[in-house]
Short mmCIF file of N, CA and C in Angstrom, two decimals:
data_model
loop_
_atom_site.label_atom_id
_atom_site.label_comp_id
_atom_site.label_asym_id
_atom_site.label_seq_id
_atom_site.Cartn_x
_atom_site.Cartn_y
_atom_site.Cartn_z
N UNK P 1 10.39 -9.38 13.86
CA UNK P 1 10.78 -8.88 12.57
C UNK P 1 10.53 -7.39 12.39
N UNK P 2 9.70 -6.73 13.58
CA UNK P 2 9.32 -5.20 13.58
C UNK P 2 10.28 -4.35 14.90
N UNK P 3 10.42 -3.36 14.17
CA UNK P 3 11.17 -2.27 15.21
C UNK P 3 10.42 -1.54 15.47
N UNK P 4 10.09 -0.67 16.25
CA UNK P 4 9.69 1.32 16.53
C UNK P 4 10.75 1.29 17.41
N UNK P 5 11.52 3.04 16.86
CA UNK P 5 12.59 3.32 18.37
C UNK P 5 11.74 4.91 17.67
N UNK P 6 11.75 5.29 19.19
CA UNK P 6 11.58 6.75 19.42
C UNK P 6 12.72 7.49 20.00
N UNK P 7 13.59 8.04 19.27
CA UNK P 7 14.95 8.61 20.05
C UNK P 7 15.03 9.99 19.11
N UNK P 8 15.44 10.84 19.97
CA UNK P 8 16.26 12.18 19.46
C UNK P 8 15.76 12.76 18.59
N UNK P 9 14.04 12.68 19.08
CA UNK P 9 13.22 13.26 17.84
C UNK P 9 12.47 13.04 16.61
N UNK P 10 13.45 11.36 16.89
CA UNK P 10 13.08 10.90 15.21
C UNK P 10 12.29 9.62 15.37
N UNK P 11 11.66 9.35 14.59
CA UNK P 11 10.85 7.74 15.02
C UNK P 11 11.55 7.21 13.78
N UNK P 12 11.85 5.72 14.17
CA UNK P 12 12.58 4.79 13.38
C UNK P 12 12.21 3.54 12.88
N UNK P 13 11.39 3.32 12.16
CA UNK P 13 10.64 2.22 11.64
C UNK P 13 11.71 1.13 10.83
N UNK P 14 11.71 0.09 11.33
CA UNK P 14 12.52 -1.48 10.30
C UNK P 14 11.24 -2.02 10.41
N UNK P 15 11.75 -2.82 9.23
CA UNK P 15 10.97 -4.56 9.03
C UNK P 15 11.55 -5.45 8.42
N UNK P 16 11.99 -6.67 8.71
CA UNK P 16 13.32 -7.36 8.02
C UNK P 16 12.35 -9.03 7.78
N UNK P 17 11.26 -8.65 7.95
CA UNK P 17 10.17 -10.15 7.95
C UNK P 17 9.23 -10.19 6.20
N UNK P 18 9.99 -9.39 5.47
CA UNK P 18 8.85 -9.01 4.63
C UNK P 18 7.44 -9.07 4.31
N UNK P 19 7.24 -7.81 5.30
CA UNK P 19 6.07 -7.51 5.58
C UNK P 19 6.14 -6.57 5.90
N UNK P 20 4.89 -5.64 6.08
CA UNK P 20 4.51 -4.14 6.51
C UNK P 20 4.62 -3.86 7.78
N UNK P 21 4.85 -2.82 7.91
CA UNK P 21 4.80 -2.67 9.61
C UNK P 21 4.04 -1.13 9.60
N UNK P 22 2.75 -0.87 10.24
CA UNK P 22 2.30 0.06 10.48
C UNK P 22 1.65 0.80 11.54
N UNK P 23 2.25 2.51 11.53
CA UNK P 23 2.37 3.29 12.54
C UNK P 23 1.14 4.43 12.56
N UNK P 24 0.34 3.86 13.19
CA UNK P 24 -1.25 5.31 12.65
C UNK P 24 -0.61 6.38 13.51
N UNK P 25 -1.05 7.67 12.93
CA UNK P 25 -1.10 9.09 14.04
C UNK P 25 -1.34 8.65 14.88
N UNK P 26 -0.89 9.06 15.95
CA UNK P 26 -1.63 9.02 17.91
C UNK P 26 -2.37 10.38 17.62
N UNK P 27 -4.15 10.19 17.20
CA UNK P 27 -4.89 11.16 17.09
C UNK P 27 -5.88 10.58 17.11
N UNK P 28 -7.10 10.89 17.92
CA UNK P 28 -8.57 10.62 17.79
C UNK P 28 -9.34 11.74 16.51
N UNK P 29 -8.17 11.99 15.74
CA UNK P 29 -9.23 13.31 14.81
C UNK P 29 -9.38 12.27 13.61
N UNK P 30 -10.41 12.62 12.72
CA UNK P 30 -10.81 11.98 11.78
C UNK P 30 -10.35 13.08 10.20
N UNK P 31 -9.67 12.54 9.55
CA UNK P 31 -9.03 13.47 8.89
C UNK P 31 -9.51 13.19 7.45
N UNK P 32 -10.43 14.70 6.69
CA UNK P 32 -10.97 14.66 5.66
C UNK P 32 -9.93 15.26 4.27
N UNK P 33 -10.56 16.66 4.58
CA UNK P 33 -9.28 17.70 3.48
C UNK P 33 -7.74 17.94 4.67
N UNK P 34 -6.53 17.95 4.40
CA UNK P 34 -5.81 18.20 5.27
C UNK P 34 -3.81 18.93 3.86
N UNK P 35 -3.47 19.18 4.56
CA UNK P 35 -2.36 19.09 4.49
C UNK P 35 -1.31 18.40 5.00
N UNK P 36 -0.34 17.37 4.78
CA UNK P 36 0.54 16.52 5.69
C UNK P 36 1.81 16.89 4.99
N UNK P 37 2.68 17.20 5.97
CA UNK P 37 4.43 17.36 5.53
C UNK P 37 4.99 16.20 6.39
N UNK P 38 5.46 15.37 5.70
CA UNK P 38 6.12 13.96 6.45
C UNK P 38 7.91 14.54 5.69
N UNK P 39 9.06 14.83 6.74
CA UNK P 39 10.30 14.34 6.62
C UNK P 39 10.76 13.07 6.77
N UNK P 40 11.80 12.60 5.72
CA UNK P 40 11.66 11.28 6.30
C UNK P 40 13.51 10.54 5.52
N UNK P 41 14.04 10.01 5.93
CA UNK P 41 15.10 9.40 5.11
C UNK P 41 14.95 7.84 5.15
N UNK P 42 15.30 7.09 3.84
CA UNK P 42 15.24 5.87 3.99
C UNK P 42 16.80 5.77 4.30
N UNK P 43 17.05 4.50 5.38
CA UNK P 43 18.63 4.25 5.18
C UNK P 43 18.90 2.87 5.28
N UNK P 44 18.02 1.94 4.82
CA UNK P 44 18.24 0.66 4.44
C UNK P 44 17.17 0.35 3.69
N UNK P 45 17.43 -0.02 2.71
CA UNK P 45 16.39 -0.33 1.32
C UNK P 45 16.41 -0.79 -0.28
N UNK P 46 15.86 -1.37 -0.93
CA UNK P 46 16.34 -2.01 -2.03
C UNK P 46 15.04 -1.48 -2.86
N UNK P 47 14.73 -1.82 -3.91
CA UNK P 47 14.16 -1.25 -5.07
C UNK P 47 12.53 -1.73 -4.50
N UNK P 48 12.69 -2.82 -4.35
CA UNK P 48 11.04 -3.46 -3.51
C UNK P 48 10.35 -3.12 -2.38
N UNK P 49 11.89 -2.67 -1.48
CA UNK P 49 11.14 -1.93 -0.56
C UNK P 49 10.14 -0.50 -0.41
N UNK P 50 9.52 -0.04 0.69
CA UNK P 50 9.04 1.56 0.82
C UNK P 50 8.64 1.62 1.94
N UNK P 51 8.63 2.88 2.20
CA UNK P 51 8.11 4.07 3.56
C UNK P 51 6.84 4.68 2.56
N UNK P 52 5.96 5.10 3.67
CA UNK P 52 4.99 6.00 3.39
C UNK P 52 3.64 6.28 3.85
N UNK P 53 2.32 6.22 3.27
CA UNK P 53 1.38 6.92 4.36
C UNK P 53 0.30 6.01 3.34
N UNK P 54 -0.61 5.84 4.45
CA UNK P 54 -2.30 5.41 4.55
C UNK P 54 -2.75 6.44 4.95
N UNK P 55 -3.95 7.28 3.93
CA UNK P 55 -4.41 8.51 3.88
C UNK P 55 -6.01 7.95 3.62
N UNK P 56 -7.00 8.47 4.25
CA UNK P 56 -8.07 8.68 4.28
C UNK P 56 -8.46 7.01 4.76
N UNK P 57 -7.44 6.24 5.72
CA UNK P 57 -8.29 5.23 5.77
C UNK P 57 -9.18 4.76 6.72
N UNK P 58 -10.00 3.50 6.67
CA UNK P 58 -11.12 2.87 7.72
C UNK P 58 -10.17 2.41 8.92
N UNK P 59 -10.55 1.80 9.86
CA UNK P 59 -10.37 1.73 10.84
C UNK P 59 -9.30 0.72 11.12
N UNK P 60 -9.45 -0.06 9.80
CA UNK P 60 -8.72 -1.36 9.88
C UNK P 60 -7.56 -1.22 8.39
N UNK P 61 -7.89 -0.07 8.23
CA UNK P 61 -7.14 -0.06 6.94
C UNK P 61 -7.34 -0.98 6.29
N UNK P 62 -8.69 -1.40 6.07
CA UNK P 62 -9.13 -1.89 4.70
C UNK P 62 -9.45 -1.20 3.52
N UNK P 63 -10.13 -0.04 3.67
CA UNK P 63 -9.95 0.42 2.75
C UNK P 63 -9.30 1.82 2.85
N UNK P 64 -8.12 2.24 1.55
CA UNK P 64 -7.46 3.73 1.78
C UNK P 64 -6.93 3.98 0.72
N UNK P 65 -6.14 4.88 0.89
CA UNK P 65 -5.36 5.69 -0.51
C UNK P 65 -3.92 5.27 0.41
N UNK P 66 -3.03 4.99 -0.39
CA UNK P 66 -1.53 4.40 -0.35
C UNK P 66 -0.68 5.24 -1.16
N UNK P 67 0.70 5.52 -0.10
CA UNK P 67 1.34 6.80 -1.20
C UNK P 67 2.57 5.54 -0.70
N UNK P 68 3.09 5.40 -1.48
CA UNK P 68 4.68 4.61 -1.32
C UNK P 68 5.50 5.39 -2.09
N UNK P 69 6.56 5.32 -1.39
CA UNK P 69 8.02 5.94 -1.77
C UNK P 69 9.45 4.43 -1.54
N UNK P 70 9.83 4.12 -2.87
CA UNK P 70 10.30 2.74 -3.14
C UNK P 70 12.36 3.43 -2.97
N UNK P 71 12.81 2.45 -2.42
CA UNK P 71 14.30 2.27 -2.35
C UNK P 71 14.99 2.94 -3.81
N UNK P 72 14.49 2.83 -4.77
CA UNK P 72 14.93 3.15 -6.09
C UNK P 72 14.36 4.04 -6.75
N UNK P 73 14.04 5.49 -5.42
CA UNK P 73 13.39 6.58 -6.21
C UNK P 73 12.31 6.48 -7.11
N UNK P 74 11.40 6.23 -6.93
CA UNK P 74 9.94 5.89 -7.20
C UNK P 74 8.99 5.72 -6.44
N UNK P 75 7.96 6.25 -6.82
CA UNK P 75 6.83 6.31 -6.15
C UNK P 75 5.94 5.71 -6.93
N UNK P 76 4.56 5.55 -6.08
CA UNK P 76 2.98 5.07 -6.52
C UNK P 76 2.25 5.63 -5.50
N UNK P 77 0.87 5.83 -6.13
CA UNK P 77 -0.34 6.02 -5.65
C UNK P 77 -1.09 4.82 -5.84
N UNK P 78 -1.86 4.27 -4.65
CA UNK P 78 -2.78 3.45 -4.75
C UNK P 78 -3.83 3.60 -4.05
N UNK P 79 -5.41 2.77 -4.14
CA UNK P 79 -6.23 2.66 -3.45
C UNK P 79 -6.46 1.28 -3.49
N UNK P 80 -6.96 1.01 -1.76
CA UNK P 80 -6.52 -0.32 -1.45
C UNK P 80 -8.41 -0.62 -0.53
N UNK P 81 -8.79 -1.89 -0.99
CA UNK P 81 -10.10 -2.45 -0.71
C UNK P 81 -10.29 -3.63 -0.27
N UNK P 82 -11.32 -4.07 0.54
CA UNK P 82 -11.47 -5.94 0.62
C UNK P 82 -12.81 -5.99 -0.05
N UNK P 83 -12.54 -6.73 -1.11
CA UNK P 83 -13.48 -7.39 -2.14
C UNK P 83 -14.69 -8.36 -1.32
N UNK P 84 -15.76 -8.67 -1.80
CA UNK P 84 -16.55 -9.32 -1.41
C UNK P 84 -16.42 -10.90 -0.94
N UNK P 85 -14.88 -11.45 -1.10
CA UNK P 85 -14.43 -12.93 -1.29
C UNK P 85 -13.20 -12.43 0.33
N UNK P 86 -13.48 -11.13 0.69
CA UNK P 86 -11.96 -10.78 2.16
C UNK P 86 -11.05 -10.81 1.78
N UNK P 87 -10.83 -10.49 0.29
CA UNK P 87 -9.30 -10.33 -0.30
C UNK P 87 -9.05 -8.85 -0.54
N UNK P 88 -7.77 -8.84 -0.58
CA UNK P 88 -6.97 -7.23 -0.33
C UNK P 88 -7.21 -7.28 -2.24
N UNK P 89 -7.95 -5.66 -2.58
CA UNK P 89 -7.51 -5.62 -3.79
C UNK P 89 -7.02 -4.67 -3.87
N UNK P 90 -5.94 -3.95 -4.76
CA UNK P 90 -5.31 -2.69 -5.05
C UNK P 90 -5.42 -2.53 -6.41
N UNK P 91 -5.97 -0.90 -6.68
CA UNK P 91 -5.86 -0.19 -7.83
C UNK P 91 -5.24 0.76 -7.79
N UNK P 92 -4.08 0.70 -9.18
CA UNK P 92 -2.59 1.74 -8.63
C UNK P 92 -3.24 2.86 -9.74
N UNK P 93 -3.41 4.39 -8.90
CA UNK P 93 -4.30 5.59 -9.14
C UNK P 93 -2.36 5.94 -10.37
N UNK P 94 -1.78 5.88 -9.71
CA UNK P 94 -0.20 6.09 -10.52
C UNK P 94 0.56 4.83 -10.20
N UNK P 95 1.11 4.05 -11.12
CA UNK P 95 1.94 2.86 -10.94
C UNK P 95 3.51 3.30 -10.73
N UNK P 96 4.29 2.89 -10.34
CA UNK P 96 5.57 2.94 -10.22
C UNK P 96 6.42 3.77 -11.16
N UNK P 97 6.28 5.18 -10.85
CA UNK P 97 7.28 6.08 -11.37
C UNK P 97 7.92 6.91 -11.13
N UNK P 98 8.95 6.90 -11.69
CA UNK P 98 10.69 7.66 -11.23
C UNK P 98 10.40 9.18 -10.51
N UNK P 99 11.20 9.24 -10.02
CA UNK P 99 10.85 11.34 -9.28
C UNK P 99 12.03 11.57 -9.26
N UNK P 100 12.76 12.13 -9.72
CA UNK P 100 13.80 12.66 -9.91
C UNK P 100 13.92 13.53 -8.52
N UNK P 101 12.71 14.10 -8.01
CA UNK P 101 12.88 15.14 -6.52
C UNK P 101 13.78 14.38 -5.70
N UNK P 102 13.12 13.18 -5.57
CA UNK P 102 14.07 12.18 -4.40
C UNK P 102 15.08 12.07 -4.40
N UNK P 103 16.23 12.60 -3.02
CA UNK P 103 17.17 12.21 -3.21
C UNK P 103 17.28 10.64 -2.18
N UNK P 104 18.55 10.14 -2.57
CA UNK P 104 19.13 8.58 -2.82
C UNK P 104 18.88 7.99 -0.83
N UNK P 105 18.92 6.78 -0.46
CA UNK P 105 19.46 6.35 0.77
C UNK P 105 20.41 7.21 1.68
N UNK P 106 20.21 7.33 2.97
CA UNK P 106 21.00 8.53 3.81
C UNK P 106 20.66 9.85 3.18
N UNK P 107 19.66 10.26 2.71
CA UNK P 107 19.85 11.36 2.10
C UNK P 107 17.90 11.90 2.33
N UNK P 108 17.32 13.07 3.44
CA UNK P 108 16.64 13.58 3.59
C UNK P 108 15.61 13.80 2.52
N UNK P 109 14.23 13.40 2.48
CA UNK P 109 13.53 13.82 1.97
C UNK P 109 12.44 14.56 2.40
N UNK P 110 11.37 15.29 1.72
CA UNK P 110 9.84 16.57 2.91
C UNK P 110 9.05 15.57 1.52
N UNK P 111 8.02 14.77 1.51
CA UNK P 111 6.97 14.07 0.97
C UNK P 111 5.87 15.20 1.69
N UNK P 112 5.08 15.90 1.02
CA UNK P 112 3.93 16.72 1.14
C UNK P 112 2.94 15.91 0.21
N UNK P 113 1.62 15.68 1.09
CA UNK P 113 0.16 15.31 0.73
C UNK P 113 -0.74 16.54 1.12
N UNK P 114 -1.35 16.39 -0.07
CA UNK P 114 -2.64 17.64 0.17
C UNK P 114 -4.07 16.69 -0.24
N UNK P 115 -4.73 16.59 0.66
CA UNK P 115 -5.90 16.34 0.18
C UNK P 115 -7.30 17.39 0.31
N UNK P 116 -7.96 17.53 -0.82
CA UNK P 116 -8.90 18.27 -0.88
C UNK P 116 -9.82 17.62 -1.42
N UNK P 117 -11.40 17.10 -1.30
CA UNK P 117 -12.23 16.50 -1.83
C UNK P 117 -11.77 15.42 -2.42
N UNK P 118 -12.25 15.00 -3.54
CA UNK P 118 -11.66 13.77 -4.15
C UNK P 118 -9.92 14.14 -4.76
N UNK P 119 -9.74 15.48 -4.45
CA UNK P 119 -8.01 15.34 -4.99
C UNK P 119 -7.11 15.29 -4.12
N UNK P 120 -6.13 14.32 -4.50
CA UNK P 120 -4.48 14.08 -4.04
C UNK P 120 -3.79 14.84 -4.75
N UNK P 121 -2.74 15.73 -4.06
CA UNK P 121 -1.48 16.22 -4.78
C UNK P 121 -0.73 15.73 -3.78
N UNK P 122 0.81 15.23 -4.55
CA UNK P 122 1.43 14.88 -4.32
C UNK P 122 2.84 15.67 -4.55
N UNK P 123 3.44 16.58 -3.43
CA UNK P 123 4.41 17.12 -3.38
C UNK P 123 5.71 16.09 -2.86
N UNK P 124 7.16 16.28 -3.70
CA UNK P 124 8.48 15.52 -3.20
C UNK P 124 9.33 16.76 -2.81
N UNK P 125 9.86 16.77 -1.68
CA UNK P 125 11.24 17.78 -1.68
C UNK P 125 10.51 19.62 -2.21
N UNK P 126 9.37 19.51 -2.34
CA UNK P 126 8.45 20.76 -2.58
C UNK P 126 8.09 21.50 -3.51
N UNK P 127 8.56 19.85 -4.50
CA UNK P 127 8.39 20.13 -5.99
C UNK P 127 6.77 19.36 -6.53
N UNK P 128 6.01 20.01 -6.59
CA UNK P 128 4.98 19.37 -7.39
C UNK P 128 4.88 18.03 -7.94
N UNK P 129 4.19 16.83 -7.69
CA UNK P 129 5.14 15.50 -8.60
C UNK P 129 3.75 15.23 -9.19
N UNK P 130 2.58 14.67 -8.71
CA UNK P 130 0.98 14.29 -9.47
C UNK P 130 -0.03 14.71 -8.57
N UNK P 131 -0.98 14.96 -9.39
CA UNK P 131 -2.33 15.08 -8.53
C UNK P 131 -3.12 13.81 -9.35
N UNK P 132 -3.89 13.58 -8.61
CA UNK P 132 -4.81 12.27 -8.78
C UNK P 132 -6.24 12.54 -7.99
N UNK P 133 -7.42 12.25 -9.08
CA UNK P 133 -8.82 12.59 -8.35
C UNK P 133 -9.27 10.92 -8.56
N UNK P 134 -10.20 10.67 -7.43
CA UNK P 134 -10.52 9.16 -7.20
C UNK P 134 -12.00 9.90 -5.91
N UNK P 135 -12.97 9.49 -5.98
CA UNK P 135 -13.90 10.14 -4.82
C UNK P 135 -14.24 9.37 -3.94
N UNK P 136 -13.60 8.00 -3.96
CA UNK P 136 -14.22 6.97 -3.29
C UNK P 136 -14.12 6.64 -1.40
N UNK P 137 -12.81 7.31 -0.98
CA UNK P 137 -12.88 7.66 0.10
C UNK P 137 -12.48 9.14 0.88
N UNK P 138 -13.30 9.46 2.15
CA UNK P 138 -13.52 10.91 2.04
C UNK P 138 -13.03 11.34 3.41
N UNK P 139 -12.36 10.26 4.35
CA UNK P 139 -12.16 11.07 5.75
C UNK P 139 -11.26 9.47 6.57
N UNK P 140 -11.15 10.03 7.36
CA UNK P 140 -10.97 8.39 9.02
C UNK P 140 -9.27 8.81 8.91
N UNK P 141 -8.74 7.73 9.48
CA UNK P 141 -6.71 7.90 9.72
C UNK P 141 -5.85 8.12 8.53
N UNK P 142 -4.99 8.51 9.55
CA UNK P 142 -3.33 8.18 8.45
C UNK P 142 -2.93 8.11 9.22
N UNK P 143 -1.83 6.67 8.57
CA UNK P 143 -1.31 6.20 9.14
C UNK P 143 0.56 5.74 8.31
N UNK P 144 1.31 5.66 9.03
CA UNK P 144 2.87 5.36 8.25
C UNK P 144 3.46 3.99 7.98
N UNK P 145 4.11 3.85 7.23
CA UNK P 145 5.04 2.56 7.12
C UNK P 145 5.91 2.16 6.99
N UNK P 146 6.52 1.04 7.17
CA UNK P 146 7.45 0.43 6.18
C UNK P 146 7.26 -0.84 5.34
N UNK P 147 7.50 -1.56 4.82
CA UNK P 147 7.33 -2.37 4.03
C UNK P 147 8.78 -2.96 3.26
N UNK P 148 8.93 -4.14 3.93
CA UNK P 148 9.68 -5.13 3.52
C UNK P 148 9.76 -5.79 2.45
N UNK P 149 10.21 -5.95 1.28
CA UNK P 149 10.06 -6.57 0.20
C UNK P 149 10.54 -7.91 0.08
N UNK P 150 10.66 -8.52 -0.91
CA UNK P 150 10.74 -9.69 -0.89
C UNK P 150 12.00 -10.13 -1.24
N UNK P 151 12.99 -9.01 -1.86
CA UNK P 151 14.13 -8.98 -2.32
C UNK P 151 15.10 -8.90 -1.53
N UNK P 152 15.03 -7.98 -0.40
CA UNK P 152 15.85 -7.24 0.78
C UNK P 152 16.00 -8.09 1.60
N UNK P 153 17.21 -7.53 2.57
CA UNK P 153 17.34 -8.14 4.20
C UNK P 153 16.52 -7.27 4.69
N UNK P 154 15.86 -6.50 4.50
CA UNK P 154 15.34 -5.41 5.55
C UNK P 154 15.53 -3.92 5.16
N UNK P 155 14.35 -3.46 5.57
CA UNK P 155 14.11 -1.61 4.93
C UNK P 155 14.25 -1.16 6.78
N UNK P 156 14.88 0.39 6.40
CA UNK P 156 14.73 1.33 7.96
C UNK P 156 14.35 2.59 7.38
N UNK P 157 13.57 3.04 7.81
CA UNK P 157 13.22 4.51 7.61
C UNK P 157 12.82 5.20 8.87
N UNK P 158 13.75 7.00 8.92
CA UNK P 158 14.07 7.41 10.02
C UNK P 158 12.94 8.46 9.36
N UNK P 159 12.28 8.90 10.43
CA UNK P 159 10.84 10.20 10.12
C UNK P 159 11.25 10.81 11.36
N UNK P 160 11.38 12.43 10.98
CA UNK P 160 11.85 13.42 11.92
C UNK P 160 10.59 14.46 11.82
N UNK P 161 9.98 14.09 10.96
CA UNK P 161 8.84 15.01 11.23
C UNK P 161 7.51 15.12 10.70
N UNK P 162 6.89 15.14 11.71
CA UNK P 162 5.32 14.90 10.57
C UNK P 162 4.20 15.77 10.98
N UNK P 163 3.92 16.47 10.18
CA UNK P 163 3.15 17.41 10.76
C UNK P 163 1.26 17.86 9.57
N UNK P 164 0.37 17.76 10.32
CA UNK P 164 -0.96 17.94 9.88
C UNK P 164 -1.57 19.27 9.85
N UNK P 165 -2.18 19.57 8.22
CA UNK P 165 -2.86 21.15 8.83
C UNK P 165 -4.03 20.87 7.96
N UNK P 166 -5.00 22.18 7.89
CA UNK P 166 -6.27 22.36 6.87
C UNK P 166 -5.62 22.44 5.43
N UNK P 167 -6.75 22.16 4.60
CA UNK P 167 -6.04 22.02 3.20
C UNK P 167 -6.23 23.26 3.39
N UNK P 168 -5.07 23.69 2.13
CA UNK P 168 -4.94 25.01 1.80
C UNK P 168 -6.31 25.57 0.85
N UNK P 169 -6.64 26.87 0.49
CA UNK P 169 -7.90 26.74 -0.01
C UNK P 169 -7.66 26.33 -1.72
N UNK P 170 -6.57 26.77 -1.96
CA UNK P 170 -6.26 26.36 -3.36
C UNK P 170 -5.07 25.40 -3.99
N UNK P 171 -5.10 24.37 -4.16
CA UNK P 171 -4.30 23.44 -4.33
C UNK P 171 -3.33 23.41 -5.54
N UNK P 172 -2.41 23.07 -5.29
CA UNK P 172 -1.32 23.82 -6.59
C UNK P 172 -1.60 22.65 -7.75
N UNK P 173 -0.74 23.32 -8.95
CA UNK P 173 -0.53 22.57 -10.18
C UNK P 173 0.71 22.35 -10.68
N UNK P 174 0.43 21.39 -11.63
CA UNK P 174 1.88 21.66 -12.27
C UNK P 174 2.84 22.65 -13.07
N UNK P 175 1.51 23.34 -13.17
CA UNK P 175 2.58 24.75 -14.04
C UNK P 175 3.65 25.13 -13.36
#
């Protein structure tokens, strides 16, 4: 029900099993404050589906910060935990809302993450979209996805580029 193709530059993530399919950096670095520019186009996807990134997580991705980017131009921020009972819990830091930055299916997007201490900014297309402070996790992988919904035949998302730096020293706003 999972794809990876590595061709012509681009890595190509499906999942048609509804379920996640996830791609960590090929990096032994442990990543605290950083900058990440992920290009990426969805070209099969429905409103349930998403592409996107596990930022600051453990080893097993139990616990992390979750950036999803949904078939129907929307995004969320989450942080994701296993409770004392081994159940997945999620608290959405931003719940499901519209970005106008995004453009549609077949159509290129640049998703920029900045993390600095406990803050997330969240850049679309290189427009400013939320920052979100949460202190609870502070360093370990990122990692990519896709995610199959329950609605769809299947999500594909093509990533042409992904690239890691130091946070910048001053992190932008919305002004």
């Amino acid at each position: 029900g999972y794809t990876r193709t590595l061709d012509e530059g681009a890595l190509t993530l499906s999942a048609i099993n509804h379920k996640i399919l996830v791609e960590s950096l090929p990096s032994n670095n442990s990543f605290d404050d950083f900058s990440l520019t992920m290009s990426f186009m969805l070209t099969q996807s429905d409103a349930n589906d998403s592409v996107g990134l596990y930022i600051r997580g453990d080893s097993n991705l139990d616990h992390d910060y979750r950036i999803d980017i949904y078939g129907n131009s929307t995004y969320s921020i989450s942080k994701e935990a296993i409770d004392s009972y081994g159940d997945l819990t999620t608290t959405y830091l931003t719940s499901s809302t519209r970005a106008p930055q995004l453009r549609h299916l077949d159509h290129g997007n640049r998703l920029t993450v900045l993390m600095k201490g406990p803050t997330l900014v969240l850049m679309i297309n290189d427009s400013f979209v939320q920052s979100v402070t949460d202190p609870d996790y502070t360093h370990v992988q990122i990692a990519l996805f896709v995610e199959n919904g329950p609605t769809s035949n299947g999500v594909e998302a093509v990533i042409t580029s992904i690239a890691v730096y130091p946070a910048p020293d001053e992190l932008p706003t919305s002004t």
